[in-house]
Short mmCIF file of C-alpha atoms and ligand atoms in Angstrom, two decimals:
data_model
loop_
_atom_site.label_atom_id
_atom_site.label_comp_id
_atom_site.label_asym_id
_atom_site.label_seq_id
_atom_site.Cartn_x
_atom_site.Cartn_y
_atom_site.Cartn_z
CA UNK A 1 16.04 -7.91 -3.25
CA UNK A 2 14.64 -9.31 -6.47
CA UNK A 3 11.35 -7.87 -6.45
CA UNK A 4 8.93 -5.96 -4.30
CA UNK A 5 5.91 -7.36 -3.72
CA UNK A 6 5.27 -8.02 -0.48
CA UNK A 7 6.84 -7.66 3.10
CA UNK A 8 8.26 -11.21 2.10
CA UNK A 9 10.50 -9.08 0.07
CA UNK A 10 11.69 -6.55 2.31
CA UNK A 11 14.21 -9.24 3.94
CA UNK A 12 15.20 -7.98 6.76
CA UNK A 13 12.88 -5.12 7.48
CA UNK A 14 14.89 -3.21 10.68
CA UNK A 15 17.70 -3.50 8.15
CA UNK A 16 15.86 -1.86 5.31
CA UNK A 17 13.55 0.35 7.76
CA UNK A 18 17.51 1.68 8.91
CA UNK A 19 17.97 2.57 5.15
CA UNK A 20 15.12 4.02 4.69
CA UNK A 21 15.67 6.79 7.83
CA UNK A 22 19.32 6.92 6.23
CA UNK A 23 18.48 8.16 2.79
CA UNK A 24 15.28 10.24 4.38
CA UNK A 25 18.24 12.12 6.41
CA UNK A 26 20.32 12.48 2.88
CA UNK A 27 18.02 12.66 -0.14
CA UNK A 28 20.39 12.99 -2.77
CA UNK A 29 23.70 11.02 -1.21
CA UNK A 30 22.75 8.10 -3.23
CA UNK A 31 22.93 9.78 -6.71
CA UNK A 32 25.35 7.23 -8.03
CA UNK A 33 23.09 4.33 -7.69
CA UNK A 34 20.58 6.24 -9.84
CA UNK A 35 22.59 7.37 -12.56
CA UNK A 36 21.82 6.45 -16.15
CA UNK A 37 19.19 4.39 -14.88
CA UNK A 38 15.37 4.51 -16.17
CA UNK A 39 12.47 3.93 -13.59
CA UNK A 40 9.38 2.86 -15.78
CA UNK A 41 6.15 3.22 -14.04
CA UNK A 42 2.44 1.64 -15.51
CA UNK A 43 -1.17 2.11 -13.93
CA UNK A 44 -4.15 0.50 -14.87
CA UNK A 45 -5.48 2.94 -12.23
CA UNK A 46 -5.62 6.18 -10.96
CA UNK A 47 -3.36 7.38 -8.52
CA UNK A 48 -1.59 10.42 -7.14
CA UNK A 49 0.71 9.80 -4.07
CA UNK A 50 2.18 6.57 -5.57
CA UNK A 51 2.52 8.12 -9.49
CA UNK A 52 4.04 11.49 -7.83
CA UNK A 53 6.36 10.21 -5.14
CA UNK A 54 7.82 7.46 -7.25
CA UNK A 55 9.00 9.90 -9.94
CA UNK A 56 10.74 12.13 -6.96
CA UNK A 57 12.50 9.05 -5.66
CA UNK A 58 13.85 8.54 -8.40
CA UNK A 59 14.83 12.02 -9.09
CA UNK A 60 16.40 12.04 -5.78
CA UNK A 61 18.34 9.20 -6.75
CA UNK A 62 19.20 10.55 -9.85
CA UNK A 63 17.29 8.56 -12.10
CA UNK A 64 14.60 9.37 -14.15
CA UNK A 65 11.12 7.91 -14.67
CA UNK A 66 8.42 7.95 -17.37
CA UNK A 67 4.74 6.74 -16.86
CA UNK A 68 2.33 5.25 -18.93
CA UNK A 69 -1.36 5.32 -18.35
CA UNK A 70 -1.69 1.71 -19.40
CA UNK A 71 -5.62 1.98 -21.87
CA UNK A 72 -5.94 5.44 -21.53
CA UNK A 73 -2.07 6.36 -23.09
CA UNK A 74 -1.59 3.05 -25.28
CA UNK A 75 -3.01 0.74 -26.87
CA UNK A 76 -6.28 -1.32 -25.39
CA UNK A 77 -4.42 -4.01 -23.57
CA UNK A 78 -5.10 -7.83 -24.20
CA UNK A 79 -4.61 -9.95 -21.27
CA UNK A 80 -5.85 -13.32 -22.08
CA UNK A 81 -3.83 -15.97 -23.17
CA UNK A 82 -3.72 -17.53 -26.63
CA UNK A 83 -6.16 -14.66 -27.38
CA UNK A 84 -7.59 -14.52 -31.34
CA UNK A 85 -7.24 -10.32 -30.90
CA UNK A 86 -9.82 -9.89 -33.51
CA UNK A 87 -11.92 -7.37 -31.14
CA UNK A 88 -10.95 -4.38 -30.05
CA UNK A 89 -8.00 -4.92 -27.99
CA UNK A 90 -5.39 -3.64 -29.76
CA UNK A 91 -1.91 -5.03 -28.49
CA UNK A 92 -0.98 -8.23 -25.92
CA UNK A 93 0.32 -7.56 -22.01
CA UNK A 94 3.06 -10.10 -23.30
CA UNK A 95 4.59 -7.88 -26.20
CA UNK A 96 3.60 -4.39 -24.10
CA UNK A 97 5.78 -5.15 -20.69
CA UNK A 98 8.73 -7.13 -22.88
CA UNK A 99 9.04 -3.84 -25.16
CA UNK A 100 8.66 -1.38 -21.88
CA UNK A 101 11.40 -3.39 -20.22
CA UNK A 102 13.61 -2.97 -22.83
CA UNK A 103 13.03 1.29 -21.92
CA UNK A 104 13.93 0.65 -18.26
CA UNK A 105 16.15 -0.81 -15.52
CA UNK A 106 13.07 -1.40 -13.16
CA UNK A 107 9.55 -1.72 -13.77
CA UNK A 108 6.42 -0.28 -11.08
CA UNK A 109 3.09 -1.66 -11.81
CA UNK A 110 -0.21 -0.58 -10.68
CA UNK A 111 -3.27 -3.46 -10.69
CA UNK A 112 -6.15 -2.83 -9.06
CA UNK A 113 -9.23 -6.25 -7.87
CA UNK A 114 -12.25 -6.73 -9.65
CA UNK A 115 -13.74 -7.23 -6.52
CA UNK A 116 -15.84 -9.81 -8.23
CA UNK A 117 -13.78 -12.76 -8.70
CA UNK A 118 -12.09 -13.43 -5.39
CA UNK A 119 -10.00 -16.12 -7.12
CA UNK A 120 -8.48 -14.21 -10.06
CA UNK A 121 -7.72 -11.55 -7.47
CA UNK A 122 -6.14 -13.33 -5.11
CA UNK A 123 -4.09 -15.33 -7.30
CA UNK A 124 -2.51 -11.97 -8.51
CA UNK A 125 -3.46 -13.32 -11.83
CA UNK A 126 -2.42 -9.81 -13.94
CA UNK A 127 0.34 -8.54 -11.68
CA UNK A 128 1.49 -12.35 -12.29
CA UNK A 129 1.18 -12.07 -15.87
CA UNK A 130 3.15 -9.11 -15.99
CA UNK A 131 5.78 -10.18 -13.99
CA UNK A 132 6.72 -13.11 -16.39
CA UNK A 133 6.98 -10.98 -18.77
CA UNK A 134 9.01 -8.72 -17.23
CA UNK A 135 12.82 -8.75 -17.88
CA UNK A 136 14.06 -6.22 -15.60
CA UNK A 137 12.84 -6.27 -11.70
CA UNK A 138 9.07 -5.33 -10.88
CA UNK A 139 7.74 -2.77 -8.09
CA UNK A 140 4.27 -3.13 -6.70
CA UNK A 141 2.92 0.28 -7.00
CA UNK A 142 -0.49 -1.53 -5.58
CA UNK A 143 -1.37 -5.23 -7.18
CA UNK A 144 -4.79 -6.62 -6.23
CA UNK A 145 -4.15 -7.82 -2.68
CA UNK A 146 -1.10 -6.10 -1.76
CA UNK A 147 -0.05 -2.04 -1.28
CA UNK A 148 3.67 -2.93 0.21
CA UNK A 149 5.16 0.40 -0.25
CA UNK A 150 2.41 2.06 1.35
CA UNK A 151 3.25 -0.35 4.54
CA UNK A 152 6.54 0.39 4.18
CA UNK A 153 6.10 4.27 4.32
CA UNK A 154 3.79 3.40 7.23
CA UNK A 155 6.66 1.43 9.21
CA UNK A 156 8.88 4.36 8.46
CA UNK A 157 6.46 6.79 9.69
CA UNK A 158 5.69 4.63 13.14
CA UNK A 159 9.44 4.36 13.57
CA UNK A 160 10.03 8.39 13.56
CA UNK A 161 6.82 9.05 15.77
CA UNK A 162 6.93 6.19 18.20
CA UNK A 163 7.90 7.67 21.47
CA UNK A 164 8.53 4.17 23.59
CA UNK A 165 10.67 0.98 22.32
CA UNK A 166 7.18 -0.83 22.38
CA UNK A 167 4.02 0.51 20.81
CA UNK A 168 0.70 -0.81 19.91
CA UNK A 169 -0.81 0.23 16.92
CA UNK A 170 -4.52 -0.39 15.98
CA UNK A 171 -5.72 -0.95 12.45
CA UNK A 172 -9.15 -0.47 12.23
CA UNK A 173 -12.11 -1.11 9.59
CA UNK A 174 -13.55 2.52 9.05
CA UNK A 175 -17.01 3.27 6.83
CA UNK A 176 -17.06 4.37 3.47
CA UNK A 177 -19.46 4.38 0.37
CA UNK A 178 -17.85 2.68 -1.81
CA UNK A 179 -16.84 -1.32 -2.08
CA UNK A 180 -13.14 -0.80 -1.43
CA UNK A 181 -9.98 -3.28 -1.72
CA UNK A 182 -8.41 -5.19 0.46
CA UNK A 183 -4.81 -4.29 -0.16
CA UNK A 184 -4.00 -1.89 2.06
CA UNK A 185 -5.20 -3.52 5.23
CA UNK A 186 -4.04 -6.97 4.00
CA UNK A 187 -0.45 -5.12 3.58
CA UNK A 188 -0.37 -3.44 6.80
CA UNK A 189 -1.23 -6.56 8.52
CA UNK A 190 1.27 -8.65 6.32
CA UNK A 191 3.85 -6.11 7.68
CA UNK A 192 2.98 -4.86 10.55
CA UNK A 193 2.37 -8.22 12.27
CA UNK A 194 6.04 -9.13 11.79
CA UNK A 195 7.50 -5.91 13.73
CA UNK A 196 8.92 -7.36 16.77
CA UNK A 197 8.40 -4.01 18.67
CA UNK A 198 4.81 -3.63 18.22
CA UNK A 199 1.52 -5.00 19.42
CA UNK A 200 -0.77 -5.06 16.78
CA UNK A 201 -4.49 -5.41 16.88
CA UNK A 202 -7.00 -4.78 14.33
CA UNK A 203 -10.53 -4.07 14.84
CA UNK A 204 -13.85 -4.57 12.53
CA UNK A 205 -16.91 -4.96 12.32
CA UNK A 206 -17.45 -9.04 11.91
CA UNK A 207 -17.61 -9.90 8.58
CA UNK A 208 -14.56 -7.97 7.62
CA UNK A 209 -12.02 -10.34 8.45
CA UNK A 210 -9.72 -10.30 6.39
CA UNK A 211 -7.26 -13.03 4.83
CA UNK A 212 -5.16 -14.83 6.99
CA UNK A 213 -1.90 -15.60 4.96
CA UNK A 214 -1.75 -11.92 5.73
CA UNK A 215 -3.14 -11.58 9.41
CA UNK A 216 -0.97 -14.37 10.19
CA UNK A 217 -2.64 -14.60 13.63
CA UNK A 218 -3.17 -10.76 14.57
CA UNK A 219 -4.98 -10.44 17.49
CA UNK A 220 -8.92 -9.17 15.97
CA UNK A 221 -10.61 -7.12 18.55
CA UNK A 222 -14.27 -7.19 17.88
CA UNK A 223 -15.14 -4.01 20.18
CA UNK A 224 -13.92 -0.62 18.49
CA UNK A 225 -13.28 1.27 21.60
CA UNK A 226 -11.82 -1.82 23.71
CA UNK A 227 -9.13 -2.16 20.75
CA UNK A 228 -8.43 1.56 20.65
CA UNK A 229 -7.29 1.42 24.37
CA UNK A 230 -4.05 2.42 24.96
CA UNK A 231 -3.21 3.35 21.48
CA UNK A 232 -0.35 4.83 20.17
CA UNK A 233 -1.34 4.68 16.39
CA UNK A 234 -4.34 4.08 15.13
CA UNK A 235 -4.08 3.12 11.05
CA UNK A 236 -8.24 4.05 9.82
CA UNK A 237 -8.68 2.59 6.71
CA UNK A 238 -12.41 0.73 5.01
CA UNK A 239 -12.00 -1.91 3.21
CA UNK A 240 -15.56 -4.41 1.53
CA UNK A 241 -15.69 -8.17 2.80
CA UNK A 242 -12.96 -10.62 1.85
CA UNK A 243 -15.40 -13.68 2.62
CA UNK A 244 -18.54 -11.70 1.28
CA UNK A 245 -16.76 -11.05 -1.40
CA UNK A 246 -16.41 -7.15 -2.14
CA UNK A 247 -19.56 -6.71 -0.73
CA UNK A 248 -20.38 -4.29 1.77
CA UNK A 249 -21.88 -5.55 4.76
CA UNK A 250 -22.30 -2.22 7.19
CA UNK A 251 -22.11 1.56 7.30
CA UNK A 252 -21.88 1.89 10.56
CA UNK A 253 -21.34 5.50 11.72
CA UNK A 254 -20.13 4.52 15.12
CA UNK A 255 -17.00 3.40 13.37
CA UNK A 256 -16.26 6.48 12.35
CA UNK A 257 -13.12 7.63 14.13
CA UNK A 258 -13.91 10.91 15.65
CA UNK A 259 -12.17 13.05 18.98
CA UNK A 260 -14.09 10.70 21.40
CA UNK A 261 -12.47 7.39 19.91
CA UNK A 262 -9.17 9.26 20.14
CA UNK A 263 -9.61 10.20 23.69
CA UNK A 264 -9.14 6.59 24.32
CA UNK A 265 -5.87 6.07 22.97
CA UNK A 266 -2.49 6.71 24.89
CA UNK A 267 -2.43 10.03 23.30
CA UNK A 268 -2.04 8.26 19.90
CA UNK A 269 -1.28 9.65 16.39
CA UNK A 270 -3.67 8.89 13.57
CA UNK A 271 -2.62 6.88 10.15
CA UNK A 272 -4.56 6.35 6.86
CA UNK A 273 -3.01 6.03 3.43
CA UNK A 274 -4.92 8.65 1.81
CA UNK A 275 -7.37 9.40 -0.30
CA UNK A 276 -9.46 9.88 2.38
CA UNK A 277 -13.46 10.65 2.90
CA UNK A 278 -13.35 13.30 5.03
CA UNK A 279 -16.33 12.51 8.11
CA UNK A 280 -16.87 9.52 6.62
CA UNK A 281 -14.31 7.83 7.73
CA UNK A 282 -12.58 10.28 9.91
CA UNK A 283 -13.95 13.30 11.62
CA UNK A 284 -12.07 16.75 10.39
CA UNK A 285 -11.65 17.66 13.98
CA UNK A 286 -9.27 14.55 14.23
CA UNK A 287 -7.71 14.78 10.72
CA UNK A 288 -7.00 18.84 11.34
CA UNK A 289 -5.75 17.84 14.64
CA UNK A 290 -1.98 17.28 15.92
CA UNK A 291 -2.56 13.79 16.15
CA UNK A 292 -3.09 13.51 12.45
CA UNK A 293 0.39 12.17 10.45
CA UNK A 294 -1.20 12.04 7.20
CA UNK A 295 0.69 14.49 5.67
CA UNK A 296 4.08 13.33 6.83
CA UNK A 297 2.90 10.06 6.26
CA UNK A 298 2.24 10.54 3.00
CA UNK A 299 5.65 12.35 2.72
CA UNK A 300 7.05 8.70 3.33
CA UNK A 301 6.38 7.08 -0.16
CA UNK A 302 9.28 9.14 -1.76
CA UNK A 303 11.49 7.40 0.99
CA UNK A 304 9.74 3.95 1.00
CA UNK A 305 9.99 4.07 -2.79
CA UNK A 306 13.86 5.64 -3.13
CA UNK A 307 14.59 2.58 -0.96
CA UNK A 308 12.96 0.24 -2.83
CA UNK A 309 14.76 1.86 -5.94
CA UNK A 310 18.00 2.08 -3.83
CA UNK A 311 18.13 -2.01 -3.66
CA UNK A 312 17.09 -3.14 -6.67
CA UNK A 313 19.39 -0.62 -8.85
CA UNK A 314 22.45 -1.25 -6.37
C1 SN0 B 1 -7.80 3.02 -2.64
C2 SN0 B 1 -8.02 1.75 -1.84
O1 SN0 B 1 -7.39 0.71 -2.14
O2 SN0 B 1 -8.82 1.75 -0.91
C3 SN0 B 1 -6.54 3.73 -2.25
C4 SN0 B 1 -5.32 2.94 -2.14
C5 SN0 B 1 -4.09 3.74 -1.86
N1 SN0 B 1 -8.83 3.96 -2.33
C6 SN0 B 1 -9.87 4.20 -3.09
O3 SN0 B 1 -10.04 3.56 -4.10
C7 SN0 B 1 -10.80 5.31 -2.65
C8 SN0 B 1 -11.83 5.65 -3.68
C9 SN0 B 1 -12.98 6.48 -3.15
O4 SN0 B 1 -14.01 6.48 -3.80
O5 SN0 B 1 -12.87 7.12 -2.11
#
């Protein structure tokens, strides 16, 4: 592992998912591979789960990490090429991520979409930016299309639950009210499509299809309820148009994934990678529920990120 960006870099997944439950069962066995070693961490957004967990993985692995709130810590970033800075940003992304690199052995970045400009997004065109000017390896901690480590906490979490060899597992669009990203869903599908021991299906409204260089042929089941038959995880999560671009196109309540849409499942555990609108998206009597794995799931990211850490400091 170079990078990690994407499932593309996970290699061989069952390989790296049998890490994962490896260092989960021994937290601190790996300290050698962490020691003397710097984790660096930037956000141009908020976060909590990714921010907090990332700095315990690597004190588990007995590294340490510092964070910079990229704008709100530093200087006003410039991003544009060739730029005349004569406004008021104050330092270039070029000179910024070359100096932080020299201050650690591996570098997490946080980008977040417009949602406006459907090419700039999806041509990764900051996280890009920043990773040729990198000089030590680069974590996605969430880039514009992609949330891989969230996926891979999600695999790890599937994995410990699932109680048969096969299991099907349901992503579906939920309602929100905000215009959300596409990353998480476009991650779960790049990943979860690819896991020879599950039947994947996802389910939205139509409108909400999402890309397919990361559905790679899913199976999309138009009818809510027909999709959540037989269930053994169903991953909620809302997401705004990928073809509409960032738009909204429905708040329908019915997609709201309450006790009765549960009742159809094969007794099946809910998923979704926090934060979440409580009964907007999903009902409290389902998210206080034993089904829920939110909590443990969320546990995950310190494992999917000392992994992640694990390989590329190794
Ligand atoms: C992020 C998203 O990409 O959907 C979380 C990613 C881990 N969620 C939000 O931005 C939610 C914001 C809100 O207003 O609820």
């Amino acid at each position: 592992m170079k990078n990690f960006t994407s499932f593309a870099d996970a290699g061989d997944y069952q390989a790296l998912l049998n890490k994962a439950l490896e260092i989960k069962a021994d937290p601190f066995g790996y300290q050698h591979v962490g020691r003397n070693k710097t984790v660096g961490l930037i956000f141009f957004n908020p976060s909590l789960r990714t921010r907090l967990s990332s700095i315990k993985a690597a004190y588990n692995l007995g590294a340490q990490a510092w964070v910079l709130n990229a704008g709100a810590d530093s200087w006003t970033l410039e991003m544009a090429d060739g730029a005349v800075m004569n406004g008021t940003t104050q330092e270039h992304i070029k000179d910024a991520i070359a100096v932080m690199s020299q201050y650690c052995d591996v570098l997490g970045v946080r980008t977040f979409p417009t949602l406006k400009d459907r090419e700039a997004d999806y041509s990764e065109e900051v996280f890009n930016k920043i990773m040729k000017y990198a000089t030590v390896p680069v974590i996605s901690l969430e880039s514009a299309t992609l949330h891989p480590l969230q996926s891979f906490a999600d695999l790890i979490t599937v994995a410990e639950y699932k109680q048969t060899e096969r299991v099907k597992v349901v992503l579906t669009w939920a309602p929100h009210v905000r215009a959300l990203p596409q990353c998480v869903p476009n991650s779960f599908a790049d990943w979860f499509s690819e896991i020879s021991w599950v039947d994947f299906v996802i389910t939205h409204p139509k409108g909400y299809e999402l890309d397919e260089r990361f559905t790679k042929g899913a199976r999309i089941e138009y009818d809510q309820k027909k999709a959540f038959e037989g269930a053994d995880f169903i991953y909620a999560k809302n997401w705004s148009s990928y073809h509409d671009y960032g738009q909204v196109l429905s708040q329908d309540q019915s997609w709201l994934v309450d006790t009765a849409h549960m009742n159809l499942t094969n007794n099946g555990k809910l998923m979704h990678c926090l934060p979440i609108r409580r009964n907007v998206e999903v009902s409290d009597a389902v998210l206080d529920s034993p089904a829920a794995l939110i909590i443990p799931e969320a546990g995950n990211r310190v494992f999917s990120m000392q992994t992640v850490l694990h390989e590329l400091l190794s």
